[in-house]
Amino acid sequence: MKDKRLGVASIVAAALVATSLTACGGGSSAQSKASDNAGSEAGGAKKVVKYMTWESAETNTIFDEVVEELWDDPDVTIERVNAPSGDYGDKLGSLAQAQNLPDIFWCGNDTAIQYSQLGILVDWTSYLQGKMTPESLGGLERWTTDNGIGGVPSLRNVFGVWYNADLFEENGVPLPESGWNWDDLYSAAGALTGAGGSNFGLTTDMYVTLDGPFAMGTYSVSSGGQGIVNDVNAPTTVQADEYYVEGVTKLRDAIAAGYVAPPDYDVSNTTSLFAAGSQPMMIGGQWQAQALTNDAPDVNWAWVPLPHEKIKTTLYDAIGMCTPTTTASTDDTYKVVEFLNTEVIPEVMSRTPVAPPAFQPGQQAYFDSLEEMGATSVIETLEYSLNADEYVSLRLTTPYASQANDLTVATYLPILKGDKPVSDLSTYVDQFQALVDANQ
């Protein structure tokens, strides 16, 4: 259940329809509960609320089963519609432009913020006073804009370091623990490069790709400094303080030494290499626990929090549910949103433990499943990370995020690769600040 990023086309399409949406039903295709009069409310027919996920066929089947088991409102039918094939974000934009978004659709935090700022999402602020309240939803503050709460978080993702304990022990490297720092990480990566037949001691796409400038904020914030921007939702200031420069320099040096995979390294098979015992460390989220339990039974793996310097800091991301203003019945749709978030997702996560539910009273079944899997380190790391002192968001959520990505490709990534000096961070910051200023 990783976050699916919003494509450029979806932002453009949303902007095109932001001022033209009128109340109408949305959605099409497959369903989890059939209805003879699906999509119609005329003449007293049963109301239908449609939702769309980006899950795998296997996970969607579990959603169908749980909805069938638990939903008991005779006046409303819930339909799950098939997600469009191809890039989810771009197809989402196409549905928005056609005014055919389903009543509820899976969304990342960036999608929720962008669509909310465009005014095409229902504001749930006044609804969050029943079973689902602001206090019960972890991370809700990151889903709030001047236009209210345009989406509710459903699952929370944090990132840590997966490691092969046997490779550590065979090479005399101390096992990582909560509270380790970045020097510890890079030292271990250097000592383990080549172990198990690996090309690098550490592989990651969170710090060396388009997300890298934001992810590097975990270093600077944990040192007492600032991230690359002061606010990913509505930035006004771009900066690279002394701690940020220090973090980039250390990462660049580790890449140059051959300890960490560079930006142009293909990380698509990293998980399979790790599962085969051929990769000592990789940075990733908690969702990989179930796959590793199934695919790496002979690997003595564990998961540890990201390093930090002085302040306990974690890299945070989340997915949730959004509702367009085109929904035919806001009240009925909210009933389903609340039902999915407080009952269905906790139950689904107990059967396929991918991420902790954002609805905090519903988290225990997820953790119980991890306990049954023997994933003790995952439980400990989640508890540690979800209670961090500081959270760093993974990416910019503004409509001009793609332009910021272009700057990252042109300047930031070449710095990591050694093609440009670290001093060019000032150029990157100036260009990024000019972009921010132009969009105020």
Short mmCIF file of N, CA, C and O in Angstrom, two decimals, residues 210-332:
data_model
loop_
_atom_site.label_atom_id
_atom_site.label_comp_id
_atom_site.label_asym_id
_atom_site.label_seq_id
_atom_site.Cartn_x
_atom_site.Cartn_y
_atom_site.Cartn_z
N LEU A 210 14.43 11.70 -6.90
CA LEU A 210 13.69 12.96 -6.84
C LEU A 210 13.25 13.32 -5.44
O LEU A 210 13.09 14.50 -5.10
N ASP A 211 13.03 12.33 -4.59
CA ASP A 211 12.64 12.59 -3.21
C ASP A 211 13.84 13.01 -2.35
O ASP A 211 13.66 13.48 -1.23
N GLY A 212 15.03 12.81 -2.88
CA GLY A 212 16.23 12.99 -2.08
C GLY A 212 16.36 14.31 -1.35
O GLY A 212 16.72 14.33 -0.16
N PRO A 213 16.10 15.44 -1.99
CA PRO A 213 16.26 16.71 -1.29
C PRO A 213 15.38 16.84 -0.05
O PRO A 213 15.75 17.50 0.92
N PHE A 214 14.22 16.19 -0.08
CA PHE A 214 13.31 16.25 1.07
C PHE A 214 13.70 15.22 2.12
O PHE A 214 13.71 15.49 3.31
N ALA A 215 14.05 14.01 1.65
CA ALA A 215 14.47 12.97 2.57
C ALA A 215 15.72 13.37 3.34
O ALA A 215 15.85 13.05 4.53
N MET A 216 16.63 14.10 2.71
CA MET A 216 17.84 14.53 3.38
C MET A 216 17.53 15.44 4.57
O MET A 216 18.36 15.63 5.46
N GLY A 217 16.32 15.97 4.61
CA GLY A 217 15.90 16.76 5.76
C GLY A 217 15.94 15.98 7.05
O GLY A 217 16.03 16.57 8.14
N THR A 218 15.87 14.64 6.98
CA THR A 218 15.96 13.85 8.20
C THR A 218 17.31 14.03 8.87
O THR A 218 17.42 13.98 10.09
N TYR A 219 18.34 14.23 8.06
CA TYR A 219 19.67 14.47 8.63
C TYR A 219 19.73 15.84 9.29
O TYR A 219 20.12 15.98 10.45
N SER A 220 19.36 16.87 8.53
CA SER A 220 19.50 18.23 9.06
C SER A 220 18.55 18.49 10.21
O SER A 220 18.94 19.11 11.22
N VAL A 221 17.30 18.04 10.11
CA VAL A 221 16.35 18.26 11.21
C VAL A 221 16.80 17.53 12.47
O VAL A 221 16.70 18.06 13.58
N SER A 222 17.28 16.29 12.30
CA SER A 222 17.73 15.54 13.48
C SER A 222 18.98 16.16 14.10
O SER A 222 19.31 15.89 15.26
N SER A 223 19.68 17.00 13.34
CA SER A 223 20.87 17.69 13.85
C SER A 223 20.52 19.02 14.50
O SER A 223 21.39 19.69 15.07
N GLY A 224 19.24 19.42 14.38
CA GLY A 224 18.82 20.71 14.93
C GLY A 224 18.62 21.77 13.87
O GLY A 224 18.39 22.94 14.20
N GLY A 225 18.72 21.39 12.59
CA GLY A 225 18.56 22.33 11.50
C GLY A 225 17.20 22.23 10.83
O GLY A 225 16.22 21.83 11.44
N GLN A 226 17.17 22.59 9.53
CA GLN A 226 15.93 22.65 8.78
C GLN A 226 15.99 21.73 7.57
O GLN A 226 17.06 21.38 7.09
N GLY A 227 14.81 21.40 7.07
CA GLY A 227 14.73 20.67 5.81
C GLY A 227 14.94 21.61 4.64
O GLY A 227 15.16 22.81 4.82
N ILE A 228 14.84 21.08 3.43
CA ILE A 228 15.11 21.89 2.24
C ILE A 228 14.07 22.98 2.07
O ILE A 228 14.36 24.04 1.52
N VAL A 229 12.83 22.77 2.51
CA VAL A 229 11.80 23.81 2.50
C VAL A 229 11.18 23.90 3.88
O VAL A 229 11.22 22.94 4.65
N ASN A 230 10.58 25.04 4.19
CA ASN A 230 9.98 25.20 5.50
C ASN A 230 8.62 24.54 5.61
O ASN A 230 8.13 24.28 6.71
N ASP A 231 7.98 24.23 4.48
CA ASP A 231 6.65 23.61 4.50
C ASP A 231 6.43 22.97 3.13
O ASP A 231 6.41 23.68 2.12
N VAL A 232 6.26 21.65 3.08
CA VAL A 232 6.08 20.98 1.78
C VAL A 232 4.73 21.30 1.17
O VAL A 232 4.55 21.20 -0.04
N ASN A 233 3.73 21.69 1.99
CA ASN A 233 2.41 21.99 1.47
C ASN A 233 2.30 23.42 0.93
O ASN A 233 1.64 23.65 -0.08
N ALA A 234 2.93 24.36 1.60
CA ALA A 234 2.88 25.76 1.18
C ALA A 234 4.22 26.43 1.49
O ALA A 234 4.32 27.27 2.38
N PRO A 235 5.27 26.04 0.78
CA PRO A 235 6.60 26.57 1.09
C PRO A 235 6.73 28.05 0.79
O PRO A 235 6.14 28.56 -0.16
N THR A 236 7.47 28.72 1.63
CA THR A 236 7.83 30.12 1.37
C THR A 236 9.34 30.30 1.35
O THR A 236 9.84 31.25 0.78
N THR A 237 10.03 29.37 2.02
CA THR A 237 11.48 29.49 2.13
C THR A 237 12.16 28.19 1.75
O THR A 237 11.77 27.10 2.20
N VAL A 238 13.18 28.29 0.91
CA VAL A 238 14.04 27.16 0.55
C VAL A 238 15.40 27.43 1.16
O VAL A 238 15.90 28.56 1.11
N GLN A 239 15.99 26.42 1.80
CA GLN A 239 17.27 26.63 2.45
C GLN A 239 18.11 25.35 2.43
O GLN A 239 17.58 24.26 2.30
N ALA A 240 19.40 25.53 2.55
CA ALA A 240 20.32 24.42 2.75
C ALA A 240 21.29 24.89 3.83
O ALA A 240 22.34 25.46 3.53
N ASP A 241 20.90 24.69 5.10
CA ASP A 241 21.72 25.19 6.20
C ASP A 241 22.97 24.32 6.37
O ASP A 241 23.20 23.37 5.62
N GLU A 242 23.79 24.65 7.36
CA GLU A 242 25.06 23.95 7.54
C GLU A 242 24.86 22.46 7.78
O GLU A 242 25.66 21.63 7.33
N TYR A 243 23.78 22.09 8.47
CA TYR A 243 23.53 20.68 8.73
C TYR A 243 23.09 19.96 7.47
O TYR A 243 23.47 18.80 7.23
N TYR A 244 22.29 20.65 6.66
CA TYR A 244 21.85 20.05 5.41
C TYR A 244 23.05 19.81 4.49
O TYR A 244 23.18 18.74 3.89
N VAL A 245 23.91 20.80 4.38
CA VAL A 245 25.12 20.66 3.56
C VAL A 245 25.99 19.52 4.08
O VAL A 245 26.54 18.73 3.31
N GLU A 246 26.08 19.41 5.40
CA GLU A 246 26.86 18.33 6.01
C GLU A 246 26.30 16.97 5.63
O GLU A 246 27.04 16.04 5.29
N GLY A 247 24.97 16.85 5.69
CA GLY A 247 24.34 15.59 5.34
C GLY A 247 24.54 15.21 3.89
O GLY A 247 24.84 14.05 3.56
N VAL A 248 24.38 16.18 2.99
CA VAL A 248 24.60 15.92 1.57
C VAL A 248 26.05 15.52 1.31
O VAL A 248 26.34 14.60 0.53
N THR A 249 26.97 16.19 1.98
CA THR A 249 28.39 15.89 1.80
C THR A 249 28.72 14.47 2.22
O THR A 249 29.45 13.74 1.52
N LYS A 250 28.18 14.04 3.35
CA LYS A 250 28.43 12.67 3.82
C LYS A 250 27.84 11.64 2.85
O LYS A 250 28.47 10.60 2.58
N LEU A 251 26.65 11.90 2.35
CA LEU A 251 26.04 10.97 1.41
C LEU A 251 26.85 10.92 0.11
O LEU A 251 27.13 9.85 -0.42
N ARG A 252 27.23 12.07 -0.38
CA ARG A 252 28.03 12.14 -1.60
C ARG A 252 29.34 11.38 -1.43
O ARG A 252 29.76 10.62 -2.32
N ASP A 253 29.99 11.54 -0.27
CA ASP A 253 31.26 10.85 -0.03
C ASP A 253 31.07 9.33 0.02
O ASP A 253 31.91 8.57 -0.48
N ALA A 254 29.96 8.89 0.62
CA ALA A 254 29.69 7.45 0.70
C ALA A 254 29.40 6.87 -0.68
O ALA A 254 29.79 5.74 -0.99
N ILE A 255 28.74 7.66 -1.53
CA ILE A 255 28.50 7.22 -2.90
C ILE A 255 29.82 7.15 -3.67
O ILE A 255 30.10 6.17 -4.38
N ALA A 256 30.66 8.17 -3.50
CA ALA A 256 31.95 8.21 -4.20
C ALA A 256 32.84 7.05 -3.77
O ALA A 256 33.61 6.51 -4.59
N ALA A 257 32.73 6.64 -2.50
CA ALA A 257 33.56 5.54 -2.00
C ALA A 257 33.04 4.18 -2.45
O ALA A 257 33.71 3.16 -2.26
N GLY A 258 31.85 4.17 -3.03
CA GLY A 258 31.27 2.90 -3.50
C GLY A 258 30.51 2.15 -2.44
O GLY A 258 30.20 0.96 -2.62
N TYR A 259 30.17 2.81 -1.33
CA TYR A 259 29.44 2.16 -0.25
C TYR A 259 27.92 2.22 -0.44
O TYR A 259 27.19 1.34 0.01
N VAL A 260 27.47 3.31 -1.08
CA VAL A 260 26.04 3.54 -1.27
C VAL A 260 25.76 3.62 -2.77
O VAL A 260 26.52 4.24 -3.52
N ALA A 261 24.67 3.01 -3.20
CA ALA A 261 24.32 3.02 -4.62
C ALA A 261 24.07 4.45 -5.09
O ALA A 261 23.41 5.23 -4.40
N PRO A 262 24.59 4.82 -6.26
CA PRO A 262 24.44 6.18 -6.78
C PRO A 262 23.05 6.43 -7.34
O PRO A 262 22.24 5.50 -7.50
N PRO A 263 22.74 7.68 -7.69
CA PRO A 263 21.40 8.02 -8.19
C PRO A 263 20.98 7.26 -9.44
O PRO A 263 19.78 7.01 -9.62
N ASP A 264 21.92 6.89 -10.31
CA ASP A 264 21.55 6.23 -11.56
C ASP A 264 21.56 4.70 -11.45
O ASP A 264 21.45 4.00 -12.45
N TYR A 265 21.69 4.19 -10.23
CA TYR A 265 21.70 2.73 -10.04
C TYR A 265 20.27 2.20 -10.07
O TYR A 265 19.35 2.78 -9.48
N ASP A 266 20.04 1.11 -10.77
CA ASP A 266 18.72 0.49 -10.87
C ASP A 266 18.42 -0.28 -9.58
O ASP A 266 19.03 -1.31 -9.31
N VAL A 267 17.49 0.26 -8.79
CA VAL A 267 17.17 -0.37 -7.50
C VAL A 267 15.95 -1.29 -7.59
O VAL A 267 15.46 -1.76 -6.57
N SER A 268 15.46 -1.54 -8.80
CA SER A 268 14.22 -2.30 -8.95
C SER A 268 14.32 -3.73 -8.42
O SER A 268 13.31 -4.32 -8.03
N ASN A 269 15.54 -4.29 -8.41
CA ASN A 269 15.66 -5.67 -7.91
C ASN A 269 16.30 -5.73 -6.53
O ASN A 269 16.72 -6.80 -6.08
N THR A 270 16.36 -4.58 -5.85
CA THR A 270 17.00 -4.56 -4.53
C THR A 270 16.31 -5.49 -3.54
O THR A 270 16.98 -6.24 -2.81
N THR A 271 14.99 -5.44 -3.50
CA THR A 271 14.27 -6.27 -2.54
C THR A 271 14.50 -7.76 -2.80
O THR A 271 14.68 -8.54 -1.87
N SER A 272 14.51 -8.15 -4.07
CA SER A 272 14.73 -9.57 -4.38
C SER A 272 16.16 -9.98 -4.02
O SER A 272 16.39 -11.10 -3.55
N LEU A 273 17.13 -9.07 -4.22
CA LEU A 273 18.50 -9.38 -3.82
C LEU A 273 18.61 -9.50 -2.31
O LEU A 273 19.29 -10.39 -1.79
N PHE A 274 17.92 -8.61 -1.60
CA PHE A 274 17.93 -8.68 -0.14
C PHE A 274 17.29 -9.99 0.33
O PHE A 274 17.80 -10.66 1.23
N ALA A 275 16.18 -10.36 -0.30
CA ALA A 275 15.49 -11.60 0.07
C ALA A 275 16.34 -12.83 -0.23
O ALA A 275 16.18 -13.87 0.42
N ALA A 276 17.26 -12.70 -1.18
CA ALA A 276 18.15 -13.81 -1.52
C ALA A 276 19.41 -13.82 -0.66
O ALA A 276 20.26 -14.70 -0.82
N GLY A 277 19.53 -12.85 0.24
CA GLY A 277 20.71 -12.79 1.11
C GLY A 277 21.90 -12.13 0.47
O GLY A 277 23.02 -12.26 0.96
N SER A 278 21.67 -11.37 -0.63
CA SER A 278 22.78 -10.79 -1.38
C SER A 278 22.90 -9.28 -1.23
O SER A 278 23.71 -8.67 -1.92
N GLN A 279 22.09 -8.69 -0.36
CA GLN A 279 22.17 -7.25 -0.14
C GLN A 279 22.18 -6.98 1.36
O GLN A 279 21.22 -7.32 2.05
N PRO A 280 23.26 -6.40 1.91
CA PRO A 280 23.35 -6.22 3.36
C PRO A 280 22.31 -5.28 3.95
O PRO A 280 21.72 -5.58 4.99
N MET A 281 22.08 -4.12 3.30
CA MET A 281 21.15 -3.14 3.84
C MET A 281 20.39 -2.46 2.71
O MET A 281 20.91 -2.27 1.62
N MET A 282 19.14 -2.08 3.02
CA MET A 282 18.36 -1.27 2.08
C MET A 282 17.41 -0.42 2.90
O MET A 282 16.90 -0.84 3.95
N ILE A 283 17.18 0.78 2.44
CA ILE A 283 16.23 1.67 3.11
C ILE A 283 14.86 1.44 2.49
O ILE A 283 14.71 1.40 1.27
N GLY A 284 13.86 1.28 3.33
CA GLY A 284 12.51 1.04 2.83
C GLY A 284 11.51 1.13 3.96
O GLY A 284 11.85 1.35 5.12
N GLY A 285 10.24 0.95 3.60
CA GLY A 285 9.16 1.09 4.57
C GLY A 285 8.71 -0.22 5.17
O GLY A 285 9.13 -1.31 4.75
N GLN A 286 7.81 -0.11 6.15
CA GLN A 286 7.35 -1.27 6.90
C GLN A 286 6.54 -2.25 6.05
O GLN A 286 6.42 -3.42 6.41
N TRP A 287 6.03 -1.79 4.91
CA TRP A 287 5.19 -2.66 4.08
C TRP A 287 5.95 -3.86 3.54
O TRP A 287 5.35 -4.83 3.10
N GLN A 288 7.29 -3.82 3.58
CA GLN A 288 8.06 -4.93 3.03
C GLN A 288 8.12 -6.14 3.97
O GLN A 288 8.59 -7.20 3.58
N ALA A 289 7.62 -5.97 5.18
CA ALA A 289 7.72 -7.05 6.17
C ALA A 289 7.01 -8.32 5.72
O ALA A 289 7.56 -9.42 5.84
N GLN A 290 5.80 -8.18 5.21
CA GLN A 290 5.06 -9.38 4.83
C GLN A 290 5.73 -10.11 3.67
O GLN A 290 5.85 -11.33 3.69
N ALA A 291 6.19 -9.35 2.68
CA ALA A 291 6.86 -9.98 1.54
C ALA A 291 8.13 -10.69 1.98
O ALA A 291 8.42 -11.81 1.53
N LEU A 292 8.89 -10.07 2.88
CA LEU A 292 10.13 -10.70 3.34
C LEU A 292 9.83 -11.94 4.18
O LEU A 292 10.58 -12.92 4.13
N THR A 293 8.76 -11.89 4.93
CA THR A 293 8.37 -13.07 5.71
C THR A 293 8.10 -14.25 4.79
O THR A 293 8.49 -15.39 5.06
N ASN A 294 7.45 -13.95 3.66
CA ASN A 294 7.11 -15.01 2.71
C ASN A 294 8.28 -15.40 1.80
O ASN A 294 8.46 -16.58 1.50
N ASP A 295 9.06 -14.40 1.37
CA ASP A 295 10.07 -14.63 0.33
C ASP A 295 11.48 -14.85 0.85
O ASP A 295 12.36 -15.26 0.09
N ALA A 296 11.72 -14.52 2.12
CA ALA A 296 13.09 -14.64 2.65
C ALA A 296 13.10 -15.43 3.95
O ALA A 296 13.62 -14.97 4.97
N PRO A 297 12.55 -16.65 3.95
CA PRO A 297 12.48 -17.42 5.19
C PRO A 297 13.84 -17.82 5.74
O PRO A 297 13.97 -18.10 6.94
N ASP A 298 14.85 -17.83 4.87
CA ASP A 298 16.18 -18.27 5.31
C ASP A 298 17.13 -17.10 5.62
O ASP A 298 18.30 -17.31 5.95
N VAL A 299 16.61 -15.88 5.50
CA VAL A 299 17.42 -14.69 5.77
C VAL A 299 17.10 -14.16 7.16
O VAL A 299 15.94 -13.96 7.51
N ASN A 300 18.13 -13.93 7.94
CA ASN A 300 17.96 -13.40 9.28
C ASN A 300 17.88 -11.87 9.20
O ASN A 300 18.83 -11.17 9.50
N TRP A 301 16.70 -11.37 8.77
CA TRP A 301 16.54 -9.95 8.53
C TRP A 301 15.90 -9.25 9.73
O TRP A 301 15.24 -9.88 10.57
N ALA A 302 16.09 -7.95 9.76
CA ALA A 302 15.46 -7.12 10.78
C ALA A 302 15.34 -5.71 10.24
O ALA A 302 15.93 -5.38 9.20
N TRP A 303 14.59 -4.89 10.95
CA TRP A 303 14.34 -3.51 10.51
C TRP A 303 14.64 -2.58 11.67
O TRP A 303 14.23 -2.84 12.81
N VAL A 304 15.35 -1.51 11.39
CA VAL A 304 15.77 -0.58 12.43
C VAL A 304 15.42 0.83 11.99
O VAL A 304 15.35 1.11 10.78
N PRO A 305 15.16 1.76 12.93
CA PRO A 305 14.82 3.13 12.52
C PRO A 305 15.94 3.79 11.74
O PRO A 305 17.11 3.42 11.84
N LEU A 306 15.58 4.80 10.96
CA LEU A 306 16.59 5.60 10.27
C LEU A 306 17.53 6.22 11.30
O LEU A 306 17.13 6.50 12.44
N PRO A 307 18.77 6.45 10.93
CA PRO A 307 19.70 7.09 11.84
C PRO A 307 19.24 8.52 12.15
O PRO A 307 18.48 9.13 11.39
N HIS A 308 19.67 9.04 13.27
CA HIS A 308 19.47 10.46 13.55
C HIS A 308 20.64 10.96 14.37
O HIS A 308 21.40 10.17 14.95
N GLU A 309 20.80 12.27 14.41
CA GLU A 309 21.93 12.86 15.12
C GLU A 309 21.56 13.19 16.57
O GLU A 309 21.86 12.44 17.47
N LYS A 310 20.88 14.28 16.81
CA LYS A 310 20.54 14.69 18.18
C LYS A 310 19.06 14.51 18.51
O LYS A 310 18.71 14.26 19.66
N ILE A 311 18.21 14.66 17.51
CA ILE A 311 16.76 14.67 17.72
C ILE A 311 16.16 13.47 17.00
O ILE A 311 16.45 13.22 15.82
N LYS A 312 15.30 12.73 17.69
CA LYS A 312 14.66 11.56 17.08
C LYS A 312 13.74 12.01 15.94
O LYS A 312 12.72 12.66 16.17
N THR A 313 14.12 11.67 14.72
CA THR A 313 13.44 12.17 13.52
C THR A 313 13.16 11.00 12.58
O THR A 313 13.98 10.10 12.44
N THR A 314 12.01 11.04 11.95
CA THR A 314 11.69 9.98 11.00
C THR A 314 11.18 10.56 9.70
O THR A 314 10.70 11.69 9.64
N LEU A 315 11.31 9.79 8.65
CA LEU A 315 10.79 10.14 7.32
C LEU A 315 9.39 9.55 7.22
O LEU A 315 9.19 8.35 7.41
N TYR A 316 8.44 10.41 6.92
CA TYR A 316 7.03 10.05 7.05
C TYR A 316 6.30 10.20 5.73
O TYR A 316 6.56 11.13 4.96
N ASP A 317 5.38 9.30 5.47
CA ASP A 317 4.51 9.41 4.31
C ASP A 317 3.19 8.74 4.69
O ASP A 317 3.13 7.96 5.64
N ALA A 318 2.15 9.03 3.96
CA ALA A 318 0.86 8.43 4.30
C ALA A 318 -0.03 8.39 3.07
O ALA A 318 0.15 9.15 2.12
N ILE A 319 -0.98 7.48 3.10
CA ILE A 319 -2.02 7.44 2.08
C ILE A 319 -3.36 7.56 2.78
O ILE A 319 -3.48 7.38 3.99
N GLY A 320 -4.37 7.87 1.98
CA GLY A 320 -5.68 8.06 2.58
C GLY A 320 -6.78 7.98 1.55
O GLY A 320 -6.63 7.36 0.49
N MET A 321 -7.89 8.63 1.87
CA MET A 321 -9.07 8.61 1.00
C MET A 321 -9.51 10.03 0.72
O MET A 321 -9.54 10.87 1.62
N CYS A 322 -9.84 10.29 -0.54
CA CYS A 322 -10.34 11.59 -0.95
C CYS A 322 -11.72 11.44 -1.55
O CYS A 322 -12.06 10.40 -2.11
N THR A 323 -12.51 12.50 -1.44
CA THR A 323 -13.86 12.52 -2.01
C THR A 323 -14.05 13.79 -2.81
O THR A 323 -13.87 14.89 -2.29
N PRO A 324 -14.43 13.67 -4.09
CA PRO A 324 -14.63 14.86 -4.91
C PRO A 324 -15.95 15.55 -4.59
O PRO A 324 -16.89 14.92 -4.07
N THR A 325 -16.02 16.81 -4.90
CA THR A 325 -17.26 17.55 -4.67
C THR A 325 -18.38 17.06 -5.58
O THR A 325 -19.54 17.45 -5.41
N THR A 326 -18.07 16.19 -6.54
CA THR A 326 -19.08 15.63 -7.42
C THR A 326 -19.87 14.49 -6.79
O THR A 326 -20.79 13.97 -7.41
N THR A 327 -19.51 14.09 -5.59
CA THR A 327 -20.23 12.97 -4.97
C THR A 327 -21.72 13.33 -4.83
O THR A 327 -22.07 14.46 -4.48
N ALA A 328 -22.58 12.36 -5.10
CA ALA A 328 -24.02 12.62 -5.12
C ALA A 328 -24.57 12.86 -3.72
O ALA A 328 -25.51 13.65 -3.54
N SER A 329 -24.03 12.21 -2.72
CA SER A 329 -24.53 12.35 -1.36
C SER A 329 -23.35 12.41 -0.41
O SER A 329 -22.74 11.38 -0.10
N THR A 330 -23.05 13.59 0.07
CA THR A 330 -21.91 13.76 0.97
C THR A 330 -22.10 12.97 2.26
O THR A 330 -21.16 12.34 2.75
N ASP A 331 -23.31 12.98 2.80
CA ASP A 331 -23.56 12.29 4.06
C ASP A 331 -23.35 10.78 3.91
O ASP A 331 -22.71 10.14 4.75
N ASP A 332 -23.92 10.20 2.86
CA ASP A 332 -23.76 8.76 2.67
C ASP A 332 -22.31 8.40 2.37
O ASP A 332 -21.81 7.37 2.84
#
